[in-house]
Coordinates of C-alpha atoms in Angstrom, one line a residue:
M1 CA 0.0 0.0 0.0
V2 CA 1.4 3.4 -1.0
K3 CA 0.9 6.4 1.2
L4 CA 0.2 9.7 -0.5
E5 CA 0.4 13.1 1.1
L6 CA -1.5 15.9 -0.7
H7 CA -0.5 19.6 -0.3
D8 CA -2.2 22.7 -1.4
D9 CA 1.0 24.8 -1.9
E10 CA 1.6 25.8 -5.5
D11 CA 5.3 25.0 -5.0
T12 CA 4.4 21.4 -5.3
L13 CA 3.2 21.7 -8.9
D14 CA 5.4 20.2 -11.6
N15 CA 6.8 23.1 -13.7
T16 CA 9.1 20.8 -15.7
A17 CA 6.5 19.4 -18.0
P18 CA 7.0 20.2 -21.8
R19 CA 5.0 23.1 -23.0
V20 CA 2.9 23.1 -26.2
S21 CA 3.2 26.0 -28.6
K22 CA 0.3 28.1 -29.8
H23 CA 0.3 26.5 -33.2
Q24 CA 0.6 23.0 -31.8
H25 CA -2.3 23.7 -29.5
Q26 CA -4.5 24.9 -32.4
H27 CA -3.6 21.9 -34.5
L28 CA -4.5 19.5 -31.6
L29 CA -7.9 21.2 -31.2
Y30 CA -8.7 21.5 -34.9
P31 CA -6.8 18.8 -36.7
G32 CA -8.7 19.5 -40.0
L33 CA -7.2 23.0 -40.2
K34 CA -3.8 22.1 -41.6
S35 CA -3.0 25.7 -42.4
A36 CA -3.9 27.1 -39.0
G37 CA -0.3 27.5 -38.1
K38 CA 0.5 29.3 -41.4
R39 CA -2.4 31.6 -41.8
K40 CA -1.4 35.2 -42.2
R41 CA -2.6 37.5 -39.5
D42 CA -4.9 40.4 -40.6
D43 CA -4.5 43.4 -38.3
S44 CA -6.7 45.8 -40.3
P45 CA -9.7 47.4 -38.5
N46 CA -12.1 45.7 -40.9
S47 CA -10.9 42.3 -40.2
K48 CA -13.6 39.9 -39.2
T49 CA -11.3 37.5 -37.4
D50 CA -12.4 37.0 -33.8
R51 CA -9.7 37.9 -31.4
P52 CA -9.8 37.9 -27.6
P53 CA -10.4 41.3 -26.1
A54 CA -7.4 43.3 -25.0
V55 CA -6.4 42.9 -21.4
D56 CA -5.3 45.8 -19.2
A57 CA -2.2 44.6 -17.6
S58 CA -2.8 46.9 -14.7
S59 CA -6.1 45.2 -13.9
T60 CA -4.3 41.9 -13.1
K61 CA -2.0 41.2 -10.2
S62 CA 0.0 38.7 -12.2
T63 CA 1.0 39.4 -15.9
S64 CA 2.3 35.8 -16.3
R65 CA -1.2 34.4 -15.8
P66 CA -3.6 36.7 -17.8
Y67 CA -6.1 34.0 -18.8
A68 CA -5.8 31.8 -15.6
P69 CA -7.2 32.1 -12.2
P70 CA -5.2 34.2 -9.8
N71 CA -2.7 32.5 -7.6
R72 CA -4.1 31.0 -4.5
P73 CA -2.8 32.8 -1.3
K74 CA -0.4 30.8 0.6
V75 CA -1.7 29.3 3.9
Q76 CA 0.3 29.6 7.0
R77 CA 0.5 26.0 8.3
A78 CA 1.0 25.0 11.9
P79 CA 4.2 23.1 12.6
I80 CA 3.9 19.3 12.7
A81 CA 3.8 18.1 16.2
R82 CA 3.5 14.3 15.5
K83 CA 3.9 12.2 12.4
F84 CA 3.5 8.4 12.1
V85 CA 3.2 5.7 9.5
V86 CA 0.0 3.6 9.6
N87 CA 0.7 -0.1 10.2
T88 CA -1.1 -2.0 7.4
R89 CA -2.0 -5.7 7.4
M90 CA 1.5 -6.4 5.9
T91 CA 3.4 -5.4 9.1
S92 CA 5.2 -2.1 9.3
R93 CA 7.7 -2.9 6.5
P94 CA 6.7 -2.3 2.8
A95 CA 6.4 -5.0 0.2
E96 CA 10.0 -4.8 -0.8
A97 CA 9.5 -7.2 -3.8
Y98 CA 7.5 -4.4 -5.5
L99 CA 10.2 -1.9 -4.8
E100 CA 13.2 -3.9 -5.9
Y101 CA 12.1 -6.1 -8.8
N102 CA 13.6 -5.9 -12.3
P103 CA 10.7 -6.2 -14.8
L104 CA 13.2 -7.4 -17.5
K105 CA 14.5 -10.3 -15.5
M106 CA 14.1 -13.8 -17.0
Y107 CA 12.0 -16.4 -15.2
K108 CA 10.5 -19.8 -15.8
R109 CA 6.9 -19.8 -16.9
S110 CA 6.4 -23.1 -15.1
D111 CA 7.4 -21.4 -11.8
L112 CA 4.9 -18.6 -12.4
A113 CA 2.2 -21.1 -13.3
T114 CA 2.8 -22.9 -10.0
L115 CA 2.3 -19.8 -8.0
V116 CA -0.7 -18.6 -10.0
Y117 CA -2.4 -22.0 -9.4
T118 CA -2.6 -21.1 -5.7
I119 CA -4.9 -18.2 -6.6
D120 CA -7.1 -20.7 -8.5
L121 CA -7.3 -22.8 -5.3
V122 CA -8.2 -19.8 -3.3
K123 CA -11.1 -19.0 -5.7
Q124 CA -12.3 -22.6 -5.5
C125 CA -12.3 -22.3 -1.7
V126 CA -14.3 -19.1 -1.9
Q127 CA -16.8 -20.7 -4.2
A128 CA -17.1 -23.8 -1.9
I129 CA -17.7 -21.4 1.1
K130 CA -20.6 -19.8 -0.8
T131 CA -22.2 -23.1 -1.9
G132 CA -21.2 -25.3 1.0
H133 CA -20.2 -28.0 -1.5
D134 CA -16.8 -29.8 -1.0
R135 CA -15.7 -27.1 1.5
E136 CA -13.5 -29.4 3.6
L137 CA -12.0 -31.0 0.6
K138 CA -11.0 -27.7 -1.0
F139 CA -9.6 -26.5 2.3
S140 CA -7.5 -29.7 2.6
V141 CA -6.0 -29.1 -0.9
L142 CA -5.2 -25.5 -0.2
R143 CA -3.7 -26.5 3.2
R144 CA -1.3 -28.9 1.6
R145 CA -0.3 -26.3 -1.0
L146 CA 0.5 -23.7 1.6
H147 CA 2.6 -26.2 3.5
Q148 CA 4.6 -27.0 0.3
M149 CA 5.0 -23.3 -0.6
E150 CA 7.0 -22.7 2.6
F151 CA 9.8 -24.7 1.0
Y152 CA 9.7 -23.4 -2.6
D153 CA 13.3 -22.6 -3.6
F154 CA 12.6 -20.6 -6.8
I155 CA 10.9 -17.5 -5.3
E156 CA 12.1 -14.1 -6.4
D157 CA 10.8 -10.6 -6.9
I158 CA 9.6 -10.9 -10.5
L159 CA 7.5 -14.0 -9.7
I160 CA 6.0 -12.4 -6.6
V161 CA 4.9 -9.4 -8.6
K162 CA 3.6 -11.2 -11.6
S163 CA 1.7 -13.9 -9.6
K164 CA 0.0 -11.2 -7.5
L165 CA 0.1 -13.5 -4.5
L166 CA 0.7 -10.5 -2.2
E167 CA -2.3 -8.6 -3.6
D168 CA -6.0 -8.9 -2.6
Q169 CA -6.7 -12.0 -4.6
G170 CA -3.7 -13.9 -3.2
F171 CA -2.8 -14.5 0.5
P172 CA -4.9 -11.6 1.8
A173 CA -8.0 -13.3 0.4
I174 CA -7.3 -16.1 2.9
F175 CA -6.2 -14.4 6.1
D176 CA -8.7 -11.5 5.7
D177 CA -11.7 -13.8 5.3
P178 CA -13.0 -15.2 8.6
N179 CA -14.8 -17.9 6.7
F180 CA -11.5 -19.7 6.1
I181 CA -10.4 -22.1 8.8
F182 CA -8.0 -20.6 11.4
D183 CA -4.9 -22.6 10.4
L184 CA -5.2 -21.6 6.7
R185 CA -5.4 -18.0 7.7
A186 CA -2.3 -18.3 9.9
D187 CA -0.2 -20.2 7.3
A188 CA -1.2 -17.7 4.6
L189 CA -0.3 -14.8 6.8
L190 CA 3.1 -16.3 7.7
L191 CA 4.0 -16.8 4.0
F192 CA 2.7 -13.2 3.2
R193 CA 5.0 -11.7 5.8
R194 CA 8.0 -13.6 4.7
W195 CA 7.7 -13.0 1.0
A196 CA 6.7 -9.3 1.5
T197 CA 10.0 -8.8 3.2
R198 CA 11.9 -10.9 0.6
Q199 CA 12.7 -13.8 2.9
W200 CA 13.1 -16.2 0.0
D201 CA 15.4 -18.8 1.7
P202 CA 13.3 -21.8 2.6
H203 CA 16.0 -23.6 4.6
L204 CA 15.2 -24.4 8.2
L205 CA 18.6 -23.2 9.3
R206 CA 18.7 -20.0 7.3
G207 CA 20.8 -17.4 9.1
I208 CA 22.4 -20.1 11.3
V209 CA 26.1 -21.0 11.1
T210 CA 26.9 -24.7 12.0
K211 CA 30.4 -25.8 12.7
M212 CA 31.4 -29.4 13.2
G213 CA 34.6 -31.1 14.4
T214 CA 36.1 -33.7 16.7
N215 CA 37.5 -33.4 20.2
S216 CA 40.6 -35.0 21.6
K217 CA 38.6 -38.3 22.1
E218 CA 37.7 -38.3 18.4
K219 CA 34.1 -37.6 19.3
V220 CA 32.1 -35.5 16.7
F221 CA 30.6 -32.3 18.0
S222 CA 28.7 -29.4 16.4
T223 CA 28.1 -25.8 17.4
K224 CA 25.5 -23.4 16.1
S225 CA 25.4 -19.6 16.1
L226 CA 23.6 -16.7 14.4
D227 CA 25.3 -15.5 11.2
K228 CA 26.5 -12.0 11.9
N229 CA 25.8 -11.0 8.3
Y230 CA 22.1 -12.2 8.4
S231 CA 20.1 -9.0 7.9
L232 CA 16.6 -10.3 8.7
K233 CA 17.1 -11.1 12.4
V234 CA 14.1 -9.9 14.4
P235 CA 14.5 -8.5 18.0
A236 CA 12.7 -10.5 20.7
S237 CA 12.6 -7.8 23.4
Y238 CA 8.9 -7.0 23.2
H239 CA 5.6 -8.0 24.8
G240 CA 2.9 -9.7 22.7
E241 CA 2.8 -11.7 19.5
G242 CA 4.6 -9.3 17.1
D243 CA 4.8 -10.8 13.6
L244 CA 4.6 -14.4 14.9
V245 CA 1.6 -16.6 14.0
N246 CA 0.0 -19.3 16.1
G247 CA 1.7 -22.6 15.5
Q248 CA 4.9 -21.2 14.0
W249 CA 7.6 -23.8 14.2
W250 CA 11.4 -24.1 14.4
P251 CA 13.8 -27.0 14.5
L252 CA 16.1 -25.5 17.1
Q253 CA 15.9 -22.9 19.9
I254 CA 18.5 -20.7 18.2
C255 CA 16.1 -20.3 15.3
T256 CA 13.6 -18.7 17.6
I257 CA 16.2 -16.0 18.2
R258 CA 16.5 -15.4 14.5
D259 CA 12.8 -14.8 14.1
G260 CA 12.2 -12.8 17.4
A261 CA 10.2 -15.5 19.2
H262 CA 12.7 -16.0 22.1
G263 CA 15.9 -14.3 23.1
L264 CA 18.1 -17.0 24.5
A265 CA 19.9 -19.9 22.8
E266 CA 19.7 -21.7 26.2
G267 CA 17.4 -21.0 29.0
G268 CA 13.6 -21.1 29.2
I269 CA 12.9 -17.6 30.5
Y270 CA 13.7 -14.5 28.5
G271 CA 13.1 -10.9 29.7
Q272 CA 14.5 -7.7 31.0
V273 CA 14.7 -5.9 34.3
A274 CA 11.6 -3.8 35.1
Q275 CA 9.9 -5.3 32.0
G276 CA 9.2 -8.8 33.2
A277 CA 9.4 -11.9 31.0
Y278 CA 8.9 -11.6 27.2
S279 CA 8.8 -15.4 26.5
I280 CA 9.2 -18.8 28.1
I281 CA 9.9 -22.2 26.6
L282 CA 8.3 -25.3 28.1
S283 CA 10.8 -28.1 27.9
G284 CA 12.4 -30.9 29.9
G285 CA 14.9 -30.5 32.6
G286 CA 13.2 -32.1 35.6
Y287 CA 11.2 -29.1 36.7
A288 CA 7.8 -29.7 38.3
D289 CA 5.9 -28.1 35.4
I290 CA 2.3 -29.1 34.6
D291 CA 1.0 -28.5 31.1
E292 CA -2.8 -28.5 30.6
G293 CA -2.8 -26.6 27.4
D294 CA -4.7 -23.3 28.2
T295 CA -3.4 -23.5 31.8
I296 CA 0.3 -24.0 32.7
Q297 CA 2.1 -24.5 36.0
Y298 CA 5.6 -23.3 35.2
C299 CA 8.6 -23.3 37.5
G300 CA 11.3 -20.6 37.8
T301 CA 14.9 -21.6 38.3
S302 CA 16.7 -22.6 41.5
G303 CA 18.3 -19.8 43.5
E304 CA 19.4 -19.3 47.1
K305 CA 17.4 -18.8 50.3
D306 CA 15.3 -15.6 50.0
K307 CA 17.1 -14.7 46.8
P308 CA 15.3 -15.7 43.6
T309 CA 17.3 -15.9 40.4
A310 CA 17.1 -13.2 37.8
F311 CA 14.9 -15.5 35.6
T312 CA 12.5 -16.0 38.5
E313 CA 12.5 -12.3 39.1
R314 CA 11.3 -11.6 35.6
M315 CA 8.3 -13.9 36.1
L316 CA 7.5 -12.2 39.4
E317 CA 7.6 -8.8 37.6
S318 CA 5.3 -10.1 34.9
F319 CA 2.8 -11.0 37.6
R320 CA 3.1 -7.5 39.2
L321 CA 3.0 -5.6 35.9
K322 CA 0.3 -7.9 34.4
K323 CA 2.4 -8.2 31.2
S324 CA 1.7 -10.9 28.6
I325 CA 4.2 -13.7 27.9
R326 CA 4.8 -15.6 24.7
V327 CA 4.7 -19.4 25.3
L328 CA 6.6 -21.9 23.2
R329 CA 6.6 -25.7 23.6
S330 CA 9.5 -27.9 23.0
A331 CA 9.6 -31.6 21.9
G332 CA 11.9 -32.0 24.9
L333 CA 8.8 -32.1 27.1
A334 CA 8.3 -35.7 28.4
G335 CA 5.0 -37.2 27.1
K336 CA 3.8 -37.8 30.7
H337 CA 4.1 -34.0 31.3
S338 CA 2.3 -32.7 28.2
N339 CA 0.1 -33.9 25.4
Y340 CA 0.5 -30.6 23.7
R341 CA 4.2 -30.8 22.8
P342 CA 5.4 -30.9 19.2
V343 CA 6.9 -34.2 17.9
K344 CA 10.0 -32.3 16.9
G345 CA 11.5 -28.9 17.5
I346 CA 9.8 -25.9 19.1
R347 CA 6.4 -24.4 18.4
Y348 CA 4.8 -21.0 19.3
D349 CA 1.5 -21.5 21.1
G350 CA 0.2 -18.0 21.9
I351 CA 0.1 -15.4 24.6
Y352 CA -0.4 -16.1 28.3
H353 CA -0.8 -14.1 31.5
V354 CA 0.7 -14.9 34.9
T355 CA -2.3 -15.2 37.2
G356 CA -0.6 -16.4 40.4
Y357 CA 2.4 -18.2 41.9
E358 CA 3.4 -20.4 44.9
L359 CA 6.7 -20.9 46.7
L360 CA 7.6 -24.6 46.4
D361 CA 11.0 -24.5 48.2
K362 CA 12.1 -21.6 50.4
G363 CA 15.7 -22.9 50.6
T364 CA 16.2 -22.5 46.8
S365 CA 13.6 -19.8 46.3
M366 CA 11.8 -22.1 43.8
Y367 CA 8.6 -20.6 42.6
R368 CA 5.9 -22.1 40.4
F369 CA 3.8 -19.8 38.3
T370 CA 0.3 -20.2 37.0
L371 CA -0.2 -19.0 33.4
V372 CA -3.5 -18.8 31.6
R373 CA -3.9 -18.5 27.8
C374 CA -5.4 -15.2 26.8
P375 CA -8.9 -15.5 25.3
G376 CA -9.7 -14.8 21.6
Q377 CA -6.8 -16.8 20.2
D378 CA -6.8 -19.7 17.8
P379 CA -6.6 -23.2 19.2
I380 CA -3.2 -24.7 20.0
R381 CA -2.0 -26.6 16.9
Y382 CA -1.1 -29.9 18.4
Q383 CA -3.4 -32.3 16.6
G384 CA -5.5 -32.8 13.5
E385 CA -4.9 -31.5 10.0
E386 CA -3.7 -28.1 11.5
V387 CA -0.9 -29.7 13.5
R388 CA 2.5 -28.2 13.5
P389 CA 5.1 -29.2 12.6
T390 CA 3.6 -30.2 9.2
E391 CA 4.6 -33.2 7.1
E392 CA 6.6 -30.9 4.9
E393 CA 8.4 -29.4 7.9
L394 CA 9.2 -32.9 9.3
R395 CA 10.5 -34.0 5.9
A396 CA 12.8 -31.0 5.8
Y397 CA 13.8 -31.7 9.4
S398 CA 14.8 -35.3 8.5
K399 CA 17.2 -34.1 5.8
I400 CA 19.3 -32.1 8.3
E401 CA 18.7 -34.1 11.4
G402 CA 22.4 -35.1 11.5
Y403 CA 23.4 -31.5 11.9
L404 CA 20.8 -30.9 14.7
K405 CA 22.4 -33.1 17.3
P406 CA 23.7 -31.2 20.4
S407 CA 27.4 -30.9 20.7
G408 CA 29.2 -33.8 22.2

């Protein structure tokens, strides 16, 4: 969406446009009078040629505009006190593909046809919604297509623009329509936000540097870190959902840092002093956590007597400040502790509030907090066709699973 600002000042008029001569103007108005530009002028008093009446220069304020309205007076405008950009459905960043693409760049017609077919599927779903015929079947086909599109490796600016997937008939037709099922809206919105900001790389470990080697005992190990040159990293120091979508999934915790879901490569509680916790990760580790989906009993970390750890303090601040917390679930959760965990990796499951806490052990200042999922959110995507990770995500995970093992 392009924002236009209109001004009344005459200084904003374009005075660089080419001017049309008098004879050219006559010829444009009367194309049949070919000799209009050559006709000899008759200045005799008896001439019957109609001429405009003489204009007294003293009667006009501007001699440069004798046949035009007078200049509008300039308006004294008040100084701007506040100026802001409206946040559209696309997030605060513009659709960079439309700003950067080269219309002369070569592309494969088959790739464009693959993208355009998605719009046909959307139209079929809209028709099924209206008629009620084959609605679930059409949704299922579109769902599979959206899951596949997440791993397309041929996406580029020219294809995005020509396919019109970022325009009203594309992804917005899905996530703007409440008649589409919730997981389709979330997956379409996720693709829209990625492609609108030119995040073409479909690899699960994009922006992550993996190093492997052997130690003195010839045991293979691997380390992972964020690529310092990766320009699309999103900050995680904020409350609320941000640009995340319900069910968004990652293979490793460090990937959540890349996309602004969590702020620590290790550790389950991320926050700042006087701000409370921004996010937590439910995982293993022997804590007395209880996961009931919409309600969670979540433990802080062990400290000293009458001295909670900094992580526990962030949770206590969240309770006092009534700040929301992003909750992510890890596959590391033991099955007996949670039926909501993903089968692999880490999944974002929505916004929660801390509603209370209890002191489990005074000697270690171990607190356990009660978190309740905020109302009005889509269901947790842990089962059914909407489950995350998807089959496509698990297939991509299996290809790199050897690189995902923790260091030895």
